Coordinates of C-alpha atoms in Angstrom, one line a residue:
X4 CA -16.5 5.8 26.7
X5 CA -14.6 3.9 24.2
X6 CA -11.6 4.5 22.5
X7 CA -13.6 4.7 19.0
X8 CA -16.5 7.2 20.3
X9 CA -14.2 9.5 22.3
X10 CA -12.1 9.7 18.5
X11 CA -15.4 10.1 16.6
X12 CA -16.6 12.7 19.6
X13 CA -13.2 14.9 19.1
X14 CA -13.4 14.8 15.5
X15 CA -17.2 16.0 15.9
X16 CA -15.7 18.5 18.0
X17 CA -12.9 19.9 16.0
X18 CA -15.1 19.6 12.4
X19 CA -17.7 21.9 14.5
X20 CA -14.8 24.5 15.2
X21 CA -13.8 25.2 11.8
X22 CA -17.8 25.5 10.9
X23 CA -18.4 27.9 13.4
X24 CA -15.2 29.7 12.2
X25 CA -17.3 29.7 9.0
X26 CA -15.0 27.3 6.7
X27 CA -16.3 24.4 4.9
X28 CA -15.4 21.2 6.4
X29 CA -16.0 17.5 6.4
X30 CA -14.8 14.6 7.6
X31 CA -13.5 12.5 5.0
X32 CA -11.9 9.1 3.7
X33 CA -11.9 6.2 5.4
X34 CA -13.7 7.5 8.1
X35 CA -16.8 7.9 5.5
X36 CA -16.7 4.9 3.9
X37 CA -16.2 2.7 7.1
X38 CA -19.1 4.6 8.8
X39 CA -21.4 4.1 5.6
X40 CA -20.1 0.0 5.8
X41 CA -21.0 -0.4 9.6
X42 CA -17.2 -0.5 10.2
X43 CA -16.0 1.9 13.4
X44 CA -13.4 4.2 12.5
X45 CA -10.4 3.7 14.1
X46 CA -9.2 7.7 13.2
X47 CA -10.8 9.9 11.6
X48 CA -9.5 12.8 8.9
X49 CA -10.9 15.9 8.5
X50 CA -11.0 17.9 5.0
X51 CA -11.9 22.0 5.2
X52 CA -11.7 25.1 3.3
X53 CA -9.3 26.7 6.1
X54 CA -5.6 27.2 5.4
X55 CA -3.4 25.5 7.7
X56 CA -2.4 29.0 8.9
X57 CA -6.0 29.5 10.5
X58 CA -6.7 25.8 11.5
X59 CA -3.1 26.4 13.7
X60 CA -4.6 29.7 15.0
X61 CA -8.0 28.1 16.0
X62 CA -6.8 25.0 17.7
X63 CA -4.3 25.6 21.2
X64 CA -2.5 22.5 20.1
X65 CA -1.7 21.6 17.0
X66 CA 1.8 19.9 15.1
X67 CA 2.6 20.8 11.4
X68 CA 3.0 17.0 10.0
X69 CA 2.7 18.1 6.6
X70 CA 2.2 22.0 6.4
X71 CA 3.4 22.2 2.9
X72 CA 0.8 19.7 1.7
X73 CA -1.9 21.8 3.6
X74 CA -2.0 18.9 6.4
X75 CA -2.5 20.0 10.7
X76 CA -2.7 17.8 13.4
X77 CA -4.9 18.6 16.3
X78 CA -4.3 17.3 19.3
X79 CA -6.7 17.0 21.8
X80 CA -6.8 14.5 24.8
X81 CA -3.9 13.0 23.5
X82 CA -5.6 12.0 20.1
X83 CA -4.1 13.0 16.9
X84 CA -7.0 14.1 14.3
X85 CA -5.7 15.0 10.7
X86 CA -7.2 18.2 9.1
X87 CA -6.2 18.6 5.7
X88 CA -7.2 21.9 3.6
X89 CA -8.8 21.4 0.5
X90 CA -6.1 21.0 -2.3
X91 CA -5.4 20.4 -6.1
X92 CA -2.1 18.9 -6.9
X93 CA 0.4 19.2 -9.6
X94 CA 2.2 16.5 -10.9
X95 CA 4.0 13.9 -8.9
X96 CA 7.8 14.0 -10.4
X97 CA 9.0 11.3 -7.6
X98 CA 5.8 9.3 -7.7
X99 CA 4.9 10.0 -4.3
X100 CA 4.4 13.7 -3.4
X101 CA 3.1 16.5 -5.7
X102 CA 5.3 18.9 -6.8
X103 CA 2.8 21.4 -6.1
X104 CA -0.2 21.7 -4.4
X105 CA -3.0 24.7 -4.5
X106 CA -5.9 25.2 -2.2
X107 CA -9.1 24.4 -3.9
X108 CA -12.8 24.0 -3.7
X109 CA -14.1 20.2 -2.1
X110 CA -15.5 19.2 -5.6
X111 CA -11.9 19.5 -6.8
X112 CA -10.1 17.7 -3.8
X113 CA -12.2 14.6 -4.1
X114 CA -11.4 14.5 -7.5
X115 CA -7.2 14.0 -6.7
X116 CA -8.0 11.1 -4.2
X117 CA -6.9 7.9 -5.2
X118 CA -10.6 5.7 -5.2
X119 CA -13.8 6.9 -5.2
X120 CA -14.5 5.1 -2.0
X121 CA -12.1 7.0 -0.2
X122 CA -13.3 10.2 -2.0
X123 CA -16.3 10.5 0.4
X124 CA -17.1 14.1 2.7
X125 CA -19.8 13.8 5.6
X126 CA -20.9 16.9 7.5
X127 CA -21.7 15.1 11.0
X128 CA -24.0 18.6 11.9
X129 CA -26.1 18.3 8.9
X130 CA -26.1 14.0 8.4
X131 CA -25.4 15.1 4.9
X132 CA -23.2 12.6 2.8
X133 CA -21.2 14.6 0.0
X134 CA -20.3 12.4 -3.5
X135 CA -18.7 14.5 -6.3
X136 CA -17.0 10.9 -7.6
X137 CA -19.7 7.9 -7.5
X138 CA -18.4 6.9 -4.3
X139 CA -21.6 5.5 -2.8
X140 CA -22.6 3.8 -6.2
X141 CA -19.3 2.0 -5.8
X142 CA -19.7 0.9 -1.9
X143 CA -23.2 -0.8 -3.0
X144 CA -21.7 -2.3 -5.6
X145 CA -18.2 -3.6 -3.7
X146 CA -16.6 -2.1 -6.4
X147 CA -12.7 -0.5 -6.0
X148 CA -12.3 2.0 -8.5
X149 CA -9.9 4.7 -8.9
X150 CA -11.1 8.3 -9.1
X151 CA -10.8 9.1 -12.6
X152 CA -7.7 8.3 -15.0
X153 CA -6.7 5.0 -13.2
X154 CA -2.9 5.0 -14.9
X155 CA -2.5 9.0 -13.4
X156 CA -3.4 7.9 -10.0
X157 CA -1.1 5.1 -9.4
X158 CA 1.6 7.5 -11.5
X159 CA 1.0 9.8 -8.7
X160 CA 2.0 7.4 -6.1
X161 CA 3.1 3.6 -6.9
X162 CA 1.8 2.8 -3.8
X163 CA -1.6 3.0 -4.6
X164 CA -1.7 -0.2 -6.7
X165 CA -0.5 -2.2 -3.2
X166 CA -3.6 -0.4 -1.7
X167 CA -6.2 -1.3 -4.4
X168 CA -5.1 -4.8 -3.5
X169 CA -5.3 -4.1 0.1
X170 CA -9.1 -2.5 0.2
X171 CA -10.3 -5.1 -2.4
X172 CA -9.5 -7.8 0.1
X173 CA -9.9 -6.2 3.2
X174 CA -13.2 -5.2 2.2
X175 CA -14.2 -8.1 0.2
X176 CA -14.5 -5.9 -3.2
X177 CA -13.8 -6.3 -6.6
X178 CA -11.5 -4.0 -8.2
X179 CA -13.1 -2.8 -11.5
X180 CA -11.9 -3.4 -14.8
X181 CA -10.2 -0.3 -15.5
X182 CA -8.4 -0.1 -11.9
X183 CA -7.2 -3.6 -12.8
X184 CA -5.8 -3.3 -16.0
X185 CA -3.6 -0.1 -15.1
X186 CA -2.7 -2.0 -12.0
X187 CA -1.2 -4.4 -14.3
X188 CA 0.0 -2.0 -16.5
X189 CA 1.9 -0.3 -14.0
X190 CA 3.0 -2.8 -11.7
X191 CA 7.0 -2.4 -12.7
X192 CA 6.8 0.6 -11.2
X193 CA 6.3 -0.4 -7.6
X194 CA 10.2 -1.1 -7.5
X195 CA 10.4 2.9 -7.1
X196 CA 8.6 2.6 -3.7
X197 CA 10.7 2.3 -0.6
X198 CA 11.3 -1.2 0.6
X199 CA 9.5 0.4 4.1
X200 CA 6.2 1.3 2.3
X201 CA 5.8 -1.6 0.6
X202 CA 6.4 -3.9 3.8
X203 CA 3.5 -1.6 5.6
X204 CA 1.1 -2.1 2.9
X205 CA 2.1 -5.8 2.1
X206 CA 1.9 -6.7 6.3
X207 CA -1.5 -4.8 6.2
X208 CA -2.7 -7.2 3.2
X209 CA -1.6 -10.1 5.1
X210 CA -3.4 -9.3 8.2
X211 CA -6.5 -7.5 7.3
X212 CA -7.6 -9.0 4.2
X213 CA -10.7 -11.6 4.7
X214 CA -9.2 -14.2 3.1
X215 CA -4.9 -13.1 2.6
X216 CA -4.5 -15.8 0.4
X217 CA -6.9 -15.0 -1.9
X218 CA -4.8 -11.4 -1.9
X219 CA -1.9 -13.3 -2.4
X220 CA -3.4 -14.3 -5.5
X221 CA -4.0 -10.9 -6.5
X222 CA -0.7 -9.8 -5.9
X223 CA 0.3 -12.0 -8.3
X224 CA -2.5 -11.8 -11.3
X225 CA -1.5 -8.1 -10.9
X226 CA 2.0 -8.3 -11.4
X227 CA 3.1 -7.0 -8.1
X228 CA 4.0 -10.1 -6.8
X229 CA 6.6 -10.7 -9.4
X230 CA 8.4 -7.6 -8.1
X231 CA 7.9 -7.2 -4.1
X232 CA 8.1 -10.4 -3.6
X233 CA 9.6 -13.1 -6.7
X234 CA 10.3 -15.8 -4.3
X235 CA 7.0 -16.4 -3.5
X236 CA 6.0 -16.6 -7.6
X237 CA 8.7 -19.0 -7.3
X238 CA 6.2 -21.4 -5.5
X239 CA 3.9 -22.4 -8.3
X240 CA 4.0 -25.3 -9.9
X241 CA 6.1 -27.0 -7.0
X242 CA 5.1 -30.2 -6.8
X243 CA 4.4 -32.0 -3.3
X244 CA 3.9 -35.4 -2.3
X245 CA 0.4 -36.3 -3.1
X246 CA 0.2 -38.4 0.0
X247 CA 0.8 -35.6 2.7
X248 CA -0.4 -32.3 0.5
X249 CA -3.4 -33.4 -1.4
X250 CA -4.5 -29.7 -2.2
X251 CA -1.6 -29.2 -4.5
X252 CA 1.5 -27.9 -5.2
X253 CA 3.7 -25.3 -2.8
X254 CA 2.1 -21.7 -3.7
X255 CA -1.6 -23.5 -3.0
X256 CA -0.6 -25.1 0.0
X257 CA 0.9 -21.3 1.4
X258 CA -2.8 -19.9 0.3
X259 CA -4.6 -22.2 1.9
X260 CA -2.6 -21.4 4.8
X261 CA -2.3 -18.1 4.4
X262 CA -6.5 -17.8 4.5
X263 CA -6.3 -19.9 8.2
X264 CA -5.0 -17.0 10.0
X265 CA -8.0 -15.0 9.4
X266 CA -9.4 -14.5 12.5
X267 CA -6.4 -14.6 14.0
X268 CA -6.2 -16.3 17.2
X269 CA -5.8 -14.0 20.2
X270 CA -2.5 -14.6 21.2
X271 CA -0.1 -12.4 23.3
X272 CA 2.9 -14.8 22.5
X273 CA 3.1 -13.6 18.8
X274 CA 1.7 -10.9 16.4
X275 CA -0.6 -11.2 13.6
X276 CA 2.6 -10.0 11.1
X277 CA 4.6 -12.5 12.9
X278 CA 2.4 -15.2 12.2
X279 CA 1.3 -13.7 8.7
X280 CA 5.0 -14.3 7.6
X281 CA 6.3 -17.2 8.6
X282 CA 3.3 -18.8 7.1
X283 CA 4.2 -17.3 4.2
X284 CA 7.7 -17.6 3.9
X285 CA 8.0 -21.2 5.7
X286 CA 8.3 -23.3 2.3
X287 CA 10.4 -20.2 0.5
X288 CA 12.7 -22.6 -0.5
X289 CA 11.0 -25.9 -1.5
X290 CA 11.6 -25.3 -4.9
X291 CA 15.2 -25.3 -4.6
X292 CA 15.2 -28.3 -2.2
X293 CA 12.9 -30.2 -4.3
X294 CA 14.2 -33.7 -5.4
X295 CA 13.1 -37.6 -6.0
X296 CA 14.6 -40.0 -3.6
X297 CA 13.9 -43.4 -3.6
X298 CA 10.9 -44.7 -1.3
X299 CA 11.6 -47.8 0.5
X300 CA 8.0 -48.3 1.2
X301 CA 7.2 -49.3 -2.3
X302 CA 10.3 -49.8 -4.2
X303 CA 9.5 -46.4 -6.3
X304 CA 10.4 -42.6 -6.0
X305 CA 8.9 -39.9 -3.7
X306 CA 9.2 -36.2 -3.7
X307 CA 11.3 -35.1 -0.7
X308 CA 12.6 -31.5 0.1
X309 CA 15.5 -32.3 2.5
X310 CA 16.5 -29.4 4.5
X311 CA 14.2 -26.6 2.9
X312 CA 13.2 -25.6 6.8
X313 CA 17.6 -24.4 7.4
X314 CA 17.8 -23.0 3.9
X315 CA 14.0 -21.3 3.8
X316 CA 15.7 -19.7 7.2
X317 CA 18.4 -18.4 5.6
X318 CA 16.3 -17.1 2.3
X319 CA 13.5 -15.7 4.4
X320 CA 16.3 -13.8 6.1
X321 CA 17.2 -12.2 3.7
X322 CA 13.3 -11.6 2.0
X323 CA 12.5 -9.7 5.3
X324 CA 15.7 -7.9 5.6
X325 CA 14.7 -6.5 2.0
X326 CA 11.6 -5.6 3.0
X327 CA 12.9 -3.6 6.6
X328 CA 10.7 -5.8 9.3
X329 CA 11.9 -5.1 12.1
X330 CA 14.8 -7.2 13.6
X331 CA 13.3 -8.8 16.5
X332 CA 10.1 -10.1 14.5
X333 CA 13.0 -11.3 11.7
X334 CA 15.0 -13.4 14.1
X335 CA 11.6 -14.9 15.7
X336 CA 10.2 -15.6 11.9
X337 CA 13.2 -17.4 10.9
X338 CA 14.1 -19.1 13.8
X339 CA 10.7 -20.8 13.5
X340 CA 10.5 -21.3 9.7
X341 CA 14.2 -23.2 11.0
X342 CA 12.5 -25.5 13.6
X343 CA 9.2 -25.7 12.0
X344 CA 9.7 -29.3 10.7
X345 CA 10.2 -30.5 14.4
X346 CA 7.2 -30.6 15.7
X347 CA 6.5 -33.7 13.7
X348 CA 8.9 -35.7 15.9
X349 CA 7.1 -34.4 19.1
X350 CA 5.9 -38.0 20.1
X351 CA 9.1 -39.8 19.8
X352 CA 10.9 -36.8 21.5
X353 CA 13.1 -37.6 24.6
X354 CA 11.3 -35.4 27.7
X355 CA 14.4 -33.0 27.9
X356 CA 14.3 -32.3 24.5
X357 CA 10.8 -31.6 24.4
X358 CA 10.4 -28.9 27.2
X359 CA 13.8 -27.3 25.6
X360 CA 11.3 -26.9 22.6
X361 CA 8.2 -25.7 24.6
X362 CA 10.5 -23.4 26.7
X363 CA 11.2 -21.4 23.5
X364 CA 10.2 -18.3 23.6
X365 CA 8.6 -18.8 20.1
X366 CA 7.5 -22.0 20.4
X367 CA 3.6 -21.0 20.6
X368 CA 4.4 -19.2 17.2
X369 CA 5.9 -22.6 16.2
X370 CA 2.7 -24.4 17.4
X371 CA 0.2 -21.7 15.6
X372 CA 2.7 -22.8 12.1
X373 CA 2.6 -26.0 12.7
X374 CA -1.9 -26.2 13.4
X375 CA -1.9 -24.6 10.1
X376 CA 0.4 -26.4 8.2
X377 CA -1.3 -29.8 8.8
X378 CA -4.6 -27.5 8.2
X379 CA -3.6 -26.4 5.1
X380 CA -3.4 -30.0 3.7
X381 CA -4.5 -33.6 5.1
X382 CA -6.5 -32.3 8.3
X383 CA -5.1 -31.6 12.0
X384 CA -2.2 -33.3 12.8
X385 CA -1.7 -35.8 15.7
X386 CA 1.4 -34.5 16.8
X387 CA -0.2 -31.0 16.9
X388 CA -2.5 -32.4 19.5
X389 CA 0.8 -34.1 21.4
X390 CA 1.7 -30.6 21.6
X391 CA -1.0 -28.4 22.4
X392 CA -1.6 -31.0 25.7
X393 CA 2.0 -31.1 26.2
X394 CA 1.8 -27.2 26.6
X395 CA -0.8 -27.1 28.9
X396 CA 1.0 -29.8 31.7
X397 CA 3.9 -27.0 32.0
X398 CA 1.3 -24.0 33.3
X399 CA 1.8 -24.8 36.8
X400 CA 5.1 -25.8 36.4
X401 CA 7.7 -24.0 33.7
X402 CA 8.9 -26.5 30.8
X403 CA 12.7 -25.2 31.5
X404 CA 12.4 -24.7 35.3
X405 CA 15.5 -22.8 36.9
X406 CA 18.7 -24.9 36.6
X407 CA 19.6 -26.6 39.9
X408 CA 23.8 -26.7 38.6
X409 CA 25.3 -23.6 37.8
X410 CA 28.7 -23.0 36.0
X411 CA 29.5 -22.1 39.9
X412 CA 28.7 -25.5 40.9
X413 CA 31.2 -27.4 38.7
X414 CA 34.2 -24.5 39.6
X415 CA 33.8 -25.3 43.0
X416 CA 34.1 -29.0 41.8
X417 CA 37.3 -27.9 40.7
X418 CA 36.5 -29.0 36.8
X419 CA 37.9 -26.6 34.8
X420 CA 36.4 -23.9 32.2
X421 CA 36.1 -25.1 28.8
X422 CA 33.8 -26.6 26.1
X423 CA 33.7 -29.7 28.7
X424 CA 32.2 -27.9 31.5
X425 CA 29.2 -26.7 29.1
X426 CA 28.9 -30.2 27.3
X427 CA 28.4 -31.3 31.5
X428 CA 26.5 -28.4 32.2
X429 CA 23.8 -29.4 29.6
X430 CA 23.6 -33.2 30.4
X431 CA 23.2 -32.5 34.0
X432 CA 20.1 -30.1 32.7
X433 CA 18.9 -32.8 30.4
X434 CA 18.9 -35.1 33.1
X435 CA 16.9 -32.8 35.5
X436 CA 14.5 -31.9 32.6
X437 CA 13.9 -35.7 32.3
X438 CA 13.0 -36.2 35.7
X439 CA 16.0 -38.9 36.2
X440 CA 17.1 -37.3 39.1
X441 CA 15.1 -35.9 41.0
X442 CA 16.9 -33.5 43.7
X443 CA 19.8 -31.2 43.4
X444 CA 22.1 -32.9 45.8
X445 CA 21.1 -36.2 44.0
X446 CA 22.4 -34.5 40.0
X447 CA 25.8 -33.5 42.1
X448 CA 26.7 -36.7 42.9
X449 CA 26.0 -37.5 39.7
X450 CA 28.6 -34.4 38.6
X451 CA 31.1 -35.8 41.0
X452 CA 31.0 -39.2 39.1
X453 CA 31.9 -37.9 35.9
X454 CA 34.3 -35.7 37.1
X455 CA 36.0 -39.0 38.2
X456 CA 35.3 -40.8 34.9
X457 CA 36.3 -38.7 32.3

């Protein structure tokens, strides 16, 4: 049994319960309007006429995640299944939460969802599909529409207008005009939003959308863009060397690159929001770096953008501390958009410094950037290909294999602490990782002669 039908089974189970107990109930949501797209579920929510009082006294074990909203969790085989009681809701002072709610008829509930597509109900005993808001219409039409007064809805929660974005491209829909021009409308407003919410929304965009470039785009036709995320905006119109980015300027070249990392590649070094942004946030700061310099090929001027990789590291930093990623996936991100202009000097590399970049524990990360980077403009790049086989010759063996000199080593030695005995400790690595010497009796004579030397 798999993970999907033993959640669909339990929902099944649970929706059955509260019929029998003789309350109206449905699934409903997402759950609906994958089912009715050919799309498994990955949870499912249920929506009933019971209170939460009696849904808590039919089920052995529930947990009150939202009692006050008229939301129970059952909890059966370890799987969490949402039942939420039919409600109305008052308005949303904070932009988020109602300031009231009141139990309600299902007519009236679908009616306070945020799109029609998500306004859905299915009774799984009777194969009965249940539209009070044009729902279905909409899903044959790859339409995103909100459910009635589009400016109300995304007043009630700002972060609806990041999720109209999402569903339109994770679906491949069009938002309808309406939907669209509130979006705009409204799209000041996101700034109210914790920096939490909108990094879960935006990271879903990025890695669930068909094409996240083309959502990219969105974001910014809308006007959320300007405010989530102004850097990238920042982009446009950046001009590149013709000769290495043929497709354009800066923001185009991040599209382009940004629609390569759907599907993503299975990959247990890295995650799909890893990779998501550090393709995005790679070039952040091109348009500060951006500058002619004279060519020596031709006697002319070329477009250069000397050091963007250090300071894009330093200004994606800070763009994904704003937006509360996690710390580990930060550090990886930027320590890649760093590096992410060495791979291009992979061939002329010494050997040592080579496997110290392969041994990085983000280097496939790096590698994943660097495939789509020359992918997103001329074609796949030759060093790419340097790399990908240089990868594979260190499965058997590690690229940094354990260290045959140790800090222990050189005490014994009798050379002294100090910045000299790391600066002796790393040659002596580089030449191991070279394959100069090959033996560890062989690299301490070599220590001994530059203990006498220096």
């Amino acid at each position: 049994m798999t993970e999907e039908s033993k959640t669909e089974q339990i929902a099944r189970r649970i929706c059955y319960a509260l019929q029998d107990a003789g309350h109206e109930t449905y699934w409903a949501g997402g759950c609906v309007r994958d089912r009715q797209l050919g799309i498994p579920p990955k949870d499912y929510d249920i929506a009933t006429a019971a209170t939460p009082d009696q849904v808590e006294a039919l089920f052995p074990k529930t947990v009150a995640i939202g009692k006050a909203f008229g939301v129970i969790a059952v909890i059966e085989q370890g799987i969490q299944t949402e039942v939420t009681t039919f409600r109305a809701e008052s308005p949303y002072s904070d932009g988020r939460h109602p300031d009231t709610i009141t139990f309600c008829a299902a007519k009236e509930d679908a009616r306070r969802r945020d799109f029609t597509i998500n306004a859905l109900f299915y009774n799984p005993r009777t194969e009965q599909l249940i539209d009070h808001v044009g729902g279905l219409d909409d899903l044959h039409q790859q339409i995103v529409r909100a459910v009635g007064d589009p400016v109300q809805r995304f007043q009630e929660d700002r972060l609806r207008m990041l999720r109209a974005v999402r569903f339109s491209h994770t679906l491949n829909f069009q938002l309808d005009a309406p939907t669209r021009q509130a979006l705009q409308a409204e799209s000041p407003h996101i700034t109210t939003v914790s920096a939490e919410r909108i990094q879960e929304e935006l990271s879903r965009t990025l890695t669930e959308s068909q094409q996240p470039g083309h959502a990219l785009i969105t974001l910014h036709a809308t006007g959320l863009l300007d405010h989530i995320l102004p850097e990238a905006v920042e982009l446009m119109g950046v001009e590149q060397p013709p000769d290495y980015h043929p497709e354009g300027d800066v923001f185009t070249h991040t599209v382009r690159m940004l629609n390569l990392t759907n599907p993503h590649p299975a990959s247990n070094a890295y995650t799909p929001r890893e990779l998501a942004y550090t393709v995005l946030l790679h070039d952040i700061a091109k348009p500060e770096t951006f500058a002619w310099h004279p060519d020596p090929k031709n006697g002319g001027q070329r477009i250069r953008f000397l050091g963007h990789e250090k300071i894009g590291a330093t200004k994606a930093d800070a763009i994904l501390q704003r937006l509360k990623l996690p710390t580990r996936e930060r550090q990886r991100i930027v320590s890649v958009i760093a590096n992410h202009m060495r791979p291009f000097q992979a061939p002329a590399m010494r050997k040592a410094t080579l496997r110290r970049m392969i041994g990085q524990p983000t280097f496939e990360l790096l590698l994943e950037l660097h495939r789509l980077d020359g992918l997103g403009s001329r074609g796949l790049l030759p060093s790419y290909t340097f790399l990908q086989k240089a990868l594979k010759s260190y499965t058997a063996e590690p690229a940094l294999p354990e260290r045959w000199i140790t800090g222990n080593d050189l005490r014994e030695l009798d050379i002294p602490a100090g910045p000299h005995l790391g600066k002796l400790l790393e040659e002596a690595y580089d030449l191991q990782l070279n394959e100069q010497i090959t033996s560890r009796q062989e690299l301490l004579e070599w220590v001994k002669t530059q203990r006498e030397n220096r």
